[in-house]
Amino acid sequence: MSKNIIVTGGAGYIGSHTVVELLAQGYNPIIVDNFCNSEKSVMDGLEEITGKQVTLFEGDCTDKAFMSQVFSETNPIGVIHFAAYKAVGESVEKPLAYYHNNVVSLLVLLEVMQEQNCKQLVFSSSCTVYGTPQKLPVTEQSPTQKAISPYGNTKQIAEDIIKDQVAANSGLSAVALRYFNPIGAHSTGLIGELPLDIPSNLVPFVTQTAAGLRNELTIFGNDYNTPDGTNIRDYIHVIDLAKAHVKTLDYLTGKSNFYDFINVGTGKGTSVLEIVNTFEKVSNQKLNYTIGTRRPGDVEQIYASVDKLKKVLNWQTELTVEGALRDAWNWQLNLNRKDIKTQGIS
Ligand code: NAD
Ligand code: WQD
């Protein structure tokens, strides 16, 4: 039986690592991407790592005719839907673009899945749906809070749309994975996070600063109510996150009219200063940083309860923050060697 899996956004950061893990577990990933936030060179990295040429359909997931054609030609058993815009700050400036891309792509996908009888969906959600949690660690029973950005709202809307489609007895079985903070890169240094603009996320900013592409990192506040005063997050190695998707596909096999959501994190909180100190240790670099003011909208601390992840998927993360930072640095060094300009450097 075909084990074709459509991976929308498969050329992106998390998608590309998931493609590697899918192939390793006997699935046949088919990438659908319009490269609005990724580079075609990712395909070369994937080929070098896996020794296989991964099928690519270049196009826009909001284009229903295109998506129908992709499904007709490949007859997939399931979909992992990564394709979305993801910059929180930009979503405040361009809400319509975010609602259009993130919501319409999901609607089109669900319509085509229904029309072509494709029943398994793994959806990229985010811990952002929890807002500022009342209690830590955050369990799946923790209440979601009204999103403070259009980006966050697209994730809440998307989860509701999927839940409603399952409730309508469409035969769909779906899991929304609520990711915490993915960091790191493939251990080969051949794929990793490739910000096309100035990174707003911590780790790419750290590696670019150490590589001399940025003057200094600003730590956004050290006056929080945490042990060292800086924010705490649950940083998960992107390879672990990729594996969680394959486990979820396995879990969905044979299910019908089923919906659930699962936190995907390590269960451990790490502060911004701990990230900086660990990075300095693994890279043997002194990082130029300064303490700045708080970034509006930042949550003081958040980390996942991973009880459900362990129970439902019978799996937990295996890699460390230290290893993730080492891999991120190795990736950054490779980018510099190849003199890749698409890092928000004009
Ligand atoms: P990314 O930008 O690296 O990858 C997304 C990919 O989707 C890109 O290759 C982009 O070109 C493609 N894409 C976007 N819109 C498209 C469209 N309409 N048609 C075709 N392709 C399209 O992002 P990522 O970090 O890999 O994130 C993947 C998913 O995970 C997103 O849905 C994001 O919201 C979610 N997520 C990411 C994080 C994070 O910190 N990276 C955290 C939580 C959730
Ligand atoms: C991490 C920590 C910053 C940059 C975002 C989205 C969230 C999810 C993951 C998609 C924070 C601090 C950062 C810098 C810093 N994405 N920081 N200086 O904010 O936890 O989450 O990405 O769903 O929705 O909001 O991640 O990497 O931006 O920040 O001090 O230059 O690093 O204040 O404490 P965040 P991040």
Short mmCIF file of C-alpha atoms and ligand atoms in Angstrom, two decimals:
data_model
loop_
_atom_site.label_atom_id
_atom_site.label_comp_id
_atom_site.label_asym_id
_atom_site.label_seq_id
_atom_site.Cartn_x
_atom_site.Cartn_y
_atom_site.Cartn_z
CA MET A 1 0.00 0.00 0.00
CA SER A 2 1.21 3.52 -0.82
CA LYS A 3 2.47 5.44 2.16
CA ASN A 4 2.36 8.80 0.40
CA ILE A 5 2.15 11.70 2.81
CA ILE A 6 1.63 15.26 1.60
CA VAL A 7 3.85 17.62 3.56
CA THR A 8 2.69 21.19 3.01
CA GLY A 9 5.47 23.62 3.86
CA GLY A 10 7.89 20.69 3.61
CA ALA A 11 10.73 22.94 2.45
CA GLY A 12 10.50 25.00 5.62
CA TYR A 13 12.32 24.63 8.92
CA ILE A 14 10.25 21.99 10.73
CA GLY A 15 8.85 20.47 7.51
CA SER A 16 12.26 19.67 6.02
CA HIS A 17 13.41 17.84 9.16
CA THR A 18 10.12 15.94 9.22
CA VAL A 19 10.64 14.84 5.62
CA VAL A 20 13.92 13.20 6.69
CA GLU A 21 12.22 11.37 9.58
CA LEU A 22 9.28 10.27 7.39
CA LEU A 23 11.66 8.67 4.89
CA ALA A 24 13.56 6.98 7.72
CA GLN A 25 10.29 5.37 8.89
CA GLY A 26 9.17 4.10 5.49
CA TYR A 27 6.75 6.87 4.55
CA ASN A 28 6.95 8.60 1.18
CA PRO A 29 6.82 12.36 1.77
CA ILE A 30 5.61 14.64 -1.01
CA ILE A 31 6.48 18.28 -0.49
CA VAL A 32 4.05 21.05 -1.43
CA ASP A 33 5.63 24.46 -1.02
CA ASN A 34 5.63 27.83 -2.75
CA PHE A 35 9.01 28.86 -1.22
CA CYS A 36 7.56 32.06 0.21
CA ASN A 37 9.67 31.47 3.32
CA SER A 38 12.25 28.90 2.23
CA GLU A 39 14.95 28.28 -0.35
CA LYS A 40 15.09 25.72 -3.15
CA SER A 41 18.54 24.68 -1.89
CA VAL A 42 16.70 22.83 0.90
CA MET A 43 15.86 20.16 -1.70
CA ASP A 44 19.60 19.54 -2.26
CA GLY A 45 20.19 19.21 1.47
CA LEU A 46 17.36 16.68 1.71
CA GLU A 47 18.76 14.65 -1.16
CA GLU A 48 22.24 14.65 0.36
CA ILE A 49 20.96 13.50 3.75
CA THR A 50 18.53 10.84 2.56
CA GLY A 51 20.08 9.72 -0.73
CA LYS A 52 16.64 10.11 -2.28
CA GLN A 53 15.07 12.66 -4.54
CA VAL A 54 12.03 13.93 -2.69
CA THR A 55 8.98 14.70 -4.83
CA LEU A 56 8.14 18.39 -4.91
CA PHE A 57 5.01 20.18 -6.12
CA GLU A 58 5.76 23.87 -6.24
CA GLY A 59 2.63 25.93 -5.68
CA ASP A 60 0.32 27.65 -3.25
CA CYS A 61 -1.79 25.70 -0.78
CA THR A 62 -4.53 28.31 -1.00
CA ASP A 63 -4.97 27.40 -4.70
CA LYS A 64 -7.67 24.74 -4.76
CA ALA A 65 -7.21 23.65 -8.39
CA PHE A 66 -3.51 23.12 -7.73
CA MET A 67 -4.11 21.21 -4.51
CA SER A 68 -6.76 19.00 -6.15
CA GLN A 69 -4.29 18.12 -8.85
CA VAL A 70 -1.57 17.27 -6.31
CA PHE A 71 -3.95 14.92 -4.49
CA SER A 72 -5.18 13.27 -7.73
CA GLU A 73 -1.65 12.62 -8.85
CA THR A 74 -0.34 11.28 -5.55
CA ASN A 75 -3.31 9.69 -3.77
CA PRO A 76 -1.91 10.36 -0.27
CA ILE A 77 -2.96 8.48 2.86
CA GLY A 78 -2.35 11.53 5.01
CA VAL A 79 -1.21 15.12 5.28
CA ILE A 80 1.07 17.05 7.59
CA HIS A 81 0.11 20.70 7.25
CA PHE A 82 3.02 22.99 8.08
CA ALA A 83 2.44 25.69 5.46
CA ALA A 84 1.64 28.98 7.16
CA TYR A 85 3.08 32.40 7.87
CA LYS A 86 4.59 32.39 11.35
CA ALA A 87 5.97 35.79 12.37
CA VAL A 88 3.99 37.08 15.34
CA GLY A 89 5.02 40.75 14.93
CA GLU A 90 4.42 40.79 11.18
CA SER A 91 0.95 39.33 11.71
CA VAL A 92 -0.01 42.43 13.71
CA GLU A 93 1.02 44.62 10.75
CA LYS A 94 -0.49 42.39 8.04
CA PRO A 95 -3.46 40.61 9.63
CA LEU A 96 -5.29 39.97 6.35
CA ALA A 97 -2.29 38.28 4.78
CA TYR A 98 -1.99 36.02 7.85
CA TYR A 99 -5.69 35.15 8.03
CA HIS A 100 -5.75 34.54 4.28
CA ASN A 101 -2.70 32.31 4.09
CA ASN A 102 -3.14 30.38 7.32
CA VAL A 103 -6.92 29.94 7.33
CA VAL A 104 -7.65 29.63 3.60
CA SER A 105 -4.86 27.08 3.11
CA LEU A 106 -6.46 24.91 5.81
CA LEU A 107 -9.98 25.28 4.37
CA VAL A 108 -8.77 24.35 0.89
CA LEU A 109 -6.87 21.40 2.30
CA LEU A 110 -9.85 20.05 4.24
CA GLU A 111 -12.13 20.44 1.21
CA VAL A 112 -9.71 18.57 -1.03
CA MET A 113 -9.11 15.88 1.61
CA GLN A 114 -12.86 15.32 1.86
CA GLU A 115 -13.37 15.27 -1.91
CA GLN A 116 -10.50 12.85 -2.42
CA ASN A 117 -11.13 10.68 0.62
CA CYS A 118 -7.87 11.40 2.45
CA LYS A 119 -8.46 10.94 6.16
CA GLN A 120 -5.39 11.59 8.28
CA LEU A 121 -4.19 15.05 9.22
CA VAL A 122 -1.44 16.29 11.50
CA PHE A 123 -1.67 20.04 12.05
CA SER A 124 1.04 22.46 13.26
CA SER A 125 -0.38 24.31 16.21
CA SER A 126 1.48 26.22 18.86
CA CYS A 127 1.81 26.74 22.60
CA THR A 128 0.80 30.30 21.80
CA VAL A 129 -2.84 29.12 22.17
CA TYR A 130 -2.29 29.01 25.97
CA GLY A 131 -1.32 32.70 26.19
CA THR A 132 -0.01 33.46 29.69
CA PRO A 133 -0.60 30.26 31.64
CA GLN A 134 -2.01 30.36 35.17
CA LYS A 135 -0.21 27.17 36.18
CA LEU A 136 2.98 25.41 35.09
CA PRO A 137 3.67 23.07 33.45
CA VAL A 138 0.96 23.66 30.87
CA THR A 139 -1.25 20.64 30.38
CA GLU A 140 -3.71 20.12 27.54
CA GLN A 141 -6.46 20.84 30.10
CA SER A 142 -5.05 24.31 30.68
CA PRO A 143 -7.48 26.85 29.24
CA THR A 144 -6.64 28.52 25.95
CA GLN A 145 -6.70 32.29 26.07
CA LYS A 146 -7.78 34.89 23.59
CA ALA A 147 -4.87 35.28 21.21
CA ILE A 148 -2.95 38.53 21.40
CA SER A 149 -1.77 38.39 17.78
CA PRO A 150 -3.50 37.56 14.49
CA TYR A 151 -0.92 34.76 14.06
CA GLY A 152 -1.92 33.17 17.36
CA ASN A 153 -5.56 33.59 16.45
CA THR A 154 -5.06 31.71 13.16
CA LYS A 155 -3.89 28.70 15.20
CA GLN A 156 -6.94 28.84 17.48
CA ILE A 157 -9.29 29.26 14.52
CA ALA A 158 -7.57 26.40 12.69
CA GLU A 159 -7.94 24.04 15.65
CA ASP A 160 -11.67 24.91 15.83
CA ILE A 161 -12.15 24.35 12.10
CA ILE A 162 -10.51 20.92 12.29
CA LYS A 163 -12.55 19.95 15.36
CA ASP A 164 -15.80 21.00 13.63
CA GLN A 165 -14.93 19.07 10.48
CA VAL A 166 -14.32 15.93 12.56
CA ALA A 167 -17.57 16.47 14.46
CA ALA A 168 -19.42 16.56 11.13
CA ASN A 169 -18.63 12.85 10.65
CA SER A 170 -16.42 13.57 7.68
CA GLY A 171 -14.28 10.53 8.51
CA LEU A 172 -11.36 12.84 9.17
CA SER A 173 -8.94 11.87 11.93
CA ALA A 174 -6.68 14.67 13.04
CA VAL A 175 -4.24 15.71 15.72
CA ALA A 176 -3.11 19.27 16.35
CA LEU A 177 0.40 19.28 17.77
CA ARG A 178 0.98 22.27 20.01
CA TYR A 179 4.68 22.92 19.58
CA PHE A 180 6.73 24.68 22.20
CA ASN A 181 9.98 26.34 20.96
CA PRO A 182 11.76 24.37 18.22
CA ILE A 183 15.51 24.99 17.93
CA GLY A 184 18.54 23.27 16.41
CA ALA A 185 19.23 21.72 13.04
CA HIS A 186 20.05 18.40 11.42
CA SER A 187 23.28 16.94 12.78
CA THR A 188 24.81 16.96 9.28
CA GLY A 189 24.47 20.74 9.10
CA LEU A 190 22.79 20.31 5.70
CA ILE A 191 19.36 21.61 6.71
CA GLY A 192 18.31 23.99 9.46
CA GLU A 193 16.46 27.21 10.18
CA LEU A 194 16.95 29.75 7.42
CA PRO A 195 15.39 33.10 8.29
CA LEU A 196 14.90 35.12 5.12
CA ASP A 197 14.69 38.28 7.20
CA ILE A 198 16.18 39.55 10.47
CA PRO A 199 15.35 36.73 12.87
CA SER A 200 12.90 37.49 15.65
CA ASN A 201 13.47 34.10 17.31
CA LEU A 202 16.20 33.77 19.91
CA VAL A 203 18.45 30.99 18.63
CA PRO A 204 18.96 32.15 15.02
CA PHE A 205 19.70 35.61 16.41
CA VAL A 206 22.27 34.09 18.77
CA THR A 207 24.03 32.07 16.03
CA GLN A 208 24.02 35.01 13.60
CA THR A 209 25.52 37.25 16.29
CA ALA A 210 28.24 34.73 17.06
CA ALA A 211 28.93 34.42 13.32
CA GLY A 212 29.42 38.19 13.11
CA LEU A 213 26.31 38.87 11.03
CA ARG A 214 24.74 40.89 13.88
CA ASN A 215 26.50 43.22 16.29
CA GLU A 216 24.86 42.04 19.47
CA LEU A 217 21.96 40.12 20.93
CA THR A 218 19.54 42.07 23.09
CA ILE A 219 18.07 40.02 25.91
CA PHE A 220 14.54 41.30 26.28
CA GLY A 221 14.45 41.99 30.02
CA ASN A 222 16.09 40.48 33.11
CA ASP A 223 13.57 41.74 35.64
CA TYR A 224 11.05 38.90 35.36
CA ASN A 225 9.99 36.82 38.32
CA THR A 226 12.23 33.88 37.35
CA PRO A 227 15.46 32.60 38.98
CA ASP A 228 17.80 34.68 36.77
CA GLY A 229 15.22 37.30 35.77
CA THR A 230 14.95 36.25 32.10
CA ASN A 231 12.06 34.50 30.34
CA ILE A 232 11.69 30.74 30.47
CA ARG A 233 10.67 28.57 27.49
CA ASP A 234 10.55 24.89 26.61
CA TYR A 235 13.12 24.53 23.81
CA ILE A 236 12.72 21.31 21.80
CA HIS A 237 15.24 19.96 19.29
CA VAL A 238 13.69 20.16 15.82
CA ILE A 239 14.62 16.51 15.20
CA ASP A 240 12.58 15.44 18.22
CA LEU A 241 9.71 17.60 17.00
CA ALA A 242 9.98 16.01 13.54
CA LYS A 243 9.83 12.53 15.09
CA ALA A 244 6.69 13.46 16.99
CA HIS A 245 4.94 13.98 13.63
CA VAL A 246 5.82 10.49 12.43
CA LYS A 247 4.61 9.02 15.74
CA THR A 248 1.37 10.96 15.36
CA LEU A 249 0.78 9.60 11.84
CA ASP A 250 1.31 6.07 13.17
CA TYR A 251 -1.14 6.82 15.97
CA LEU A 252 -3.81 8.07 13.54
CA THR A 253 -3.72 4.90 11.45
CA GLY A 254 -7.11 3.19 11.47
CA LYS A 255 -8.87 5.99 13.37
CA SER A 256 -11.98 7.69 11.99
CA ASN A 257 -13.84 10.81 13.11
CA PHE A 258 -11.18 11.48 15.68
CA TYR A 259 -9.66 14.74 16.96
CA ASP A 260 -7.16 15.51 19.67
CA PHE A 261 -4.41 17.98 20.51
CA ILE A 262 -1.09 17.23 22.16
CA ASN A 263 1.70 19.38 23.62
CA VAL A 264 5.08 18.70 22.06
CA GLY A 265 7.88 19.91 24.28
CA THR A 266 10.51 18.50 26.61
CA GLY A 267 8.76 19.33 29.88
CA LYS A 268 11.75 21.38 30.98
CA GLY A 269 12.08 25.15 31.13
CA THR A 270 15.27 26.98 30.11
CA SER A 271 15.91 30.69 30.58
CA VAL A 272 17.28 33.06 27.93
CA LEU A 273 20.49 33.47 29.96
CA GLU A 274 20.86 29.69 30.20
CA ILE A 275 20.56 29.51 26.39
CA VAL A 276 23.27 32.16 26.03
CA ASN A 277 25.59 30.47 28.54
CA THR A 278 25.09 27.01 27.04
CA PHE A 279 25.65 28.39 23.55
CA GLU A 280 28.93 29.99 24.65
CA LYS A 281 30.04 26.66 26.10
CA VAL A 282 29.20 24.46 23.08
CA SER A 283 30.43 26.93 20.47
CA ASN A 284 33.48 28.09 22.37
CA GLN A 285 32.50 31.63 21.43
CA LYS A 286 31.95 34.69 23.57
CA LEU A 287 28.56 36.12 22.67
CA ASN A 288 28.16 39.86 22.49
CA TYR A 289 24.93 40.64 24.32
CA THR A 290 23.22 43.39 26.23
CA ILE A 291 20.21 43.51 28.52
CA GLY A 292 17.35 45.49 27.01
CA THR A 293 13.78 46.24 27.91
CA ARG A 294 10.97 43.70 27.89
CA ARG A 295 9.51 42.78 24.48
CA PRO A 296 5.78 43.59 24.41
CA GLY A 297 3.62 40.47 24.48
CA ASP A 298 6.31 38.13 25.90
CA VAL A 299 5.05 35.52 28.33
CA GLU A 300 7.15 35.36 31.51
CA GLN A 301 7.50 31.61 31.54
CA ILE A 302 5.97 28.62 29.83
CA TYR A 303 6.87 24.96 29.54
CA ALA A 304 4.92 21.87 28.65
CA SER A 305 3.49 19.01 30.59
CA VAL A 306 4.49 16.04 28.46
CA ASP A 307 2.35 13.45 30.26
CA LYS A 308 -0.13 13.23 27.40
CA LEU A 309 2.63 13.05 24.79
CA LYS A 310 4.17 10.12 26.64
CA LYS A 311 0.87 8.36 27.23
CA VAL A 312 -0.76 8.82 23.83
CA LEU A 313 2.23 8.53 21.52
CA ASN A 314 4.22 6.30 23.87
CA TRP A 315 7.20 8.50 23.17
CA GLN A 316 9.21 11.36 24.64
CA THR A 317 11.96 13.67 23.44
CA GLU A 318 15.48 12.28 23.42
CA LEU A 319 17.75 15.21 22.57
CA THR A 320 19.09 18.05 24.71
CA VAL A 321 19.14 21.83 24.48
CA GLU A 322 22.91 21.61 24.53
CA GLY A 323 22.89 19.31 21.48
CA ALA A 324 20.37 21.54 19.72
CA LEU A 325 22.57 24.60 20.21
CA ARG A 326 25.61 22.69 18.96
CA ASP A 327 23.67 21.63 15.85
CA ALA A 328 22.35 25.17 15.30
CA TRP A 329 25.91 26.50 15.46
CA ASN A 330 27.21 23.84 13.06
CA TRP A 331 24.42 24.81 10.63
CA GLN A 332 25.28 28.50 10.96
CA LEU A 333 28.94 27.78 10.23
CA ASN A 334 27.94 25.84 7.11
CA LEU A 335 25.75 28.72 5.93
CA ASN A 336 28.68 31.07 6.33
CA ARG A 337 31.03 28.72 4.48
CA LYS A 338 28.56 28.59 1.58
CA ASP A 339 28.19 32.38 1.88
CA ILE A 340 24.41 32.09 1.82
CA LYS A 341 23.02 35.60 1.75
CA THR A 342 19.41 34.90 2.65
CA GLN A 343 19.76 35.56 6.35
CA GLY A 344 18.20 38.97 6.48
CA ILE A 345 21.52 40.44 5.36
CA SER A 346 21.16 43.02 2.63
P1 NAD B 1 8.75 27.94 7.90
O1 NAD B 1 8.35 29.30 7.46
O2 NAD B 1 10.20 27.61 7.95
O3 NAD B 1 8.06 26.84 6.97
C1 NAD B 1 6.78 27.05 6.40
C2 NAD B 1 6.88 26.63 4.95
O4 NAD B 1 5.58 26.80 4.36
C3 NAD B 1 7.84 27.50 4.12
O5 NAD B 1 8.68 26.66 3.35
C4 NAD B 1 6.93 28.34 3.23
O6 NAD B 1 7.53 28.61 1.98
C5 NAD B 1 5.72 27.42 3.11
N1 NAD B 1 4.44 28.09 2.85
C6 NAD B 1 3.85 29.07 3.58
N2 NAD B 1 2.67 29.41 3.05
C7 NAD B 1 2.48 28.60 1.96
C8 NAD B 1 1.45 28.43 1.02
N3 NAD B 1 0.34 29.18 1.04
N4 NAD B 1 1.59 27.49 0.06
C9 NAD B 1 2.71 26.73 0.00
N5 NAD B 1 3.72 26.83 0.87
C10 NAD B 1 3.60 27.75 1.84
O7 NAD B 1 8.07 27.67 9.32
P2 NAD B 1 8.34 26.54 10.39
O8 NAD B 1 9.08 27.12 11.52
O9 NAD B 1 8.84 25.33 9.73
O10 NAD B 1 6.84 26.31 10.91
C11 NAD B 1 6.02 25.31 10.35
C12 NAD B 1 4.65 25.37 11.01
O11 NAD B 1 4.81 25.22 12.43
C13 NAD B 1 3.89 26.67 10.82
O12 NAD B 1 2.52 26.37 10.67
C14 NAD B 1 4.14 27.43 12.11
O13 NAD B 1 3.10 28.33 12.38
C15 NAD B 1 4.16 26.29 13.10
N6 NAD B 1 4.91 26.59 14.34
C16 NAD B 1 6.21 27.01 14.24
C17 NAD B 1 6.91 27.30 15.40
C18 NAD B 1 8.33 27.81 15.34
O14 NAD B 1 8.80 28.37 16.33
N7 NAD B 1 9.07 27.62 14.25
C19 NAD B 1 6.30 27.13 16.65
C20 NAD B 1 4.99 26.70 16.70
C21 NAD B 1 4.29 26.43 15.53
C1 WQD B 2 12.31 33.19 23.06
C2 WQD B 2 12.81 33.99 24.24
C3 WQD B 2 12.36 36.35 24.13
C4 WQD B 2 14.94 37.19 20.71
C5 WQD B 2 7.61 32.62 19.38
C6 WQD B 2 6.16 32.79 19.05
C7 WQD B 2 5.42 31.52 19.37
C8 WQD B 2 6.08 30.32 18.69
C9 WQD B 2 7.54 30.25 18.96
C10 WQD B 2 5.02 29.94 16.58
C11 WQD B 2 11.83 35.06 24.71
C12 WQD B 2 13.84 36.07 24.09
C13 WQD B 2 14.27 36.54 21.73
C14 WQD B 2 15.94 38.16 21.04
C15 WQD B 2 15.54 37.72 23.37
N1 WQD B 2 5.98 30.39 17.27
N2 WQD B 2 14.55 36.79 23.04
N3 WQD B 2 16.18 38.37 22.37
O1 WQD B 2 8.59 34.40 21.85
O2 WQD B 2 8.81 32.13 22.93
O3 WQD B 2 7.73 32.33 20.75
O4 WQD B 2 8.15 31.51 18.64
O5 WQD B 2 3.98 29.47 16.92
O6 WQD B 2 4.12 31.69 18.92
O7 WQD B 2 5.64 33.85 19.82
O8 WQD B 2 10.17 32.64 20.90
O9 WQD B 2 12.45 32.69 20.02
O10 WQD B 2 11.03 34.78 19.83
O11 WQD B 2 11.86 34.07 22.06
O12 WQD B 2 15.80 37.96 24.54
O13 WQD B 2 16.55 38.78 20.17
O14 WQD B 2 13.98 34.70 23.83
O15 WQD B 2 12.07 37.47 24.90
O16 WQD B 2 11.89 35.09 26.09
P1 WQD B 2 8.80 32.96 21.71
P2 WQD B 2 11.42 33.57 20.60
#
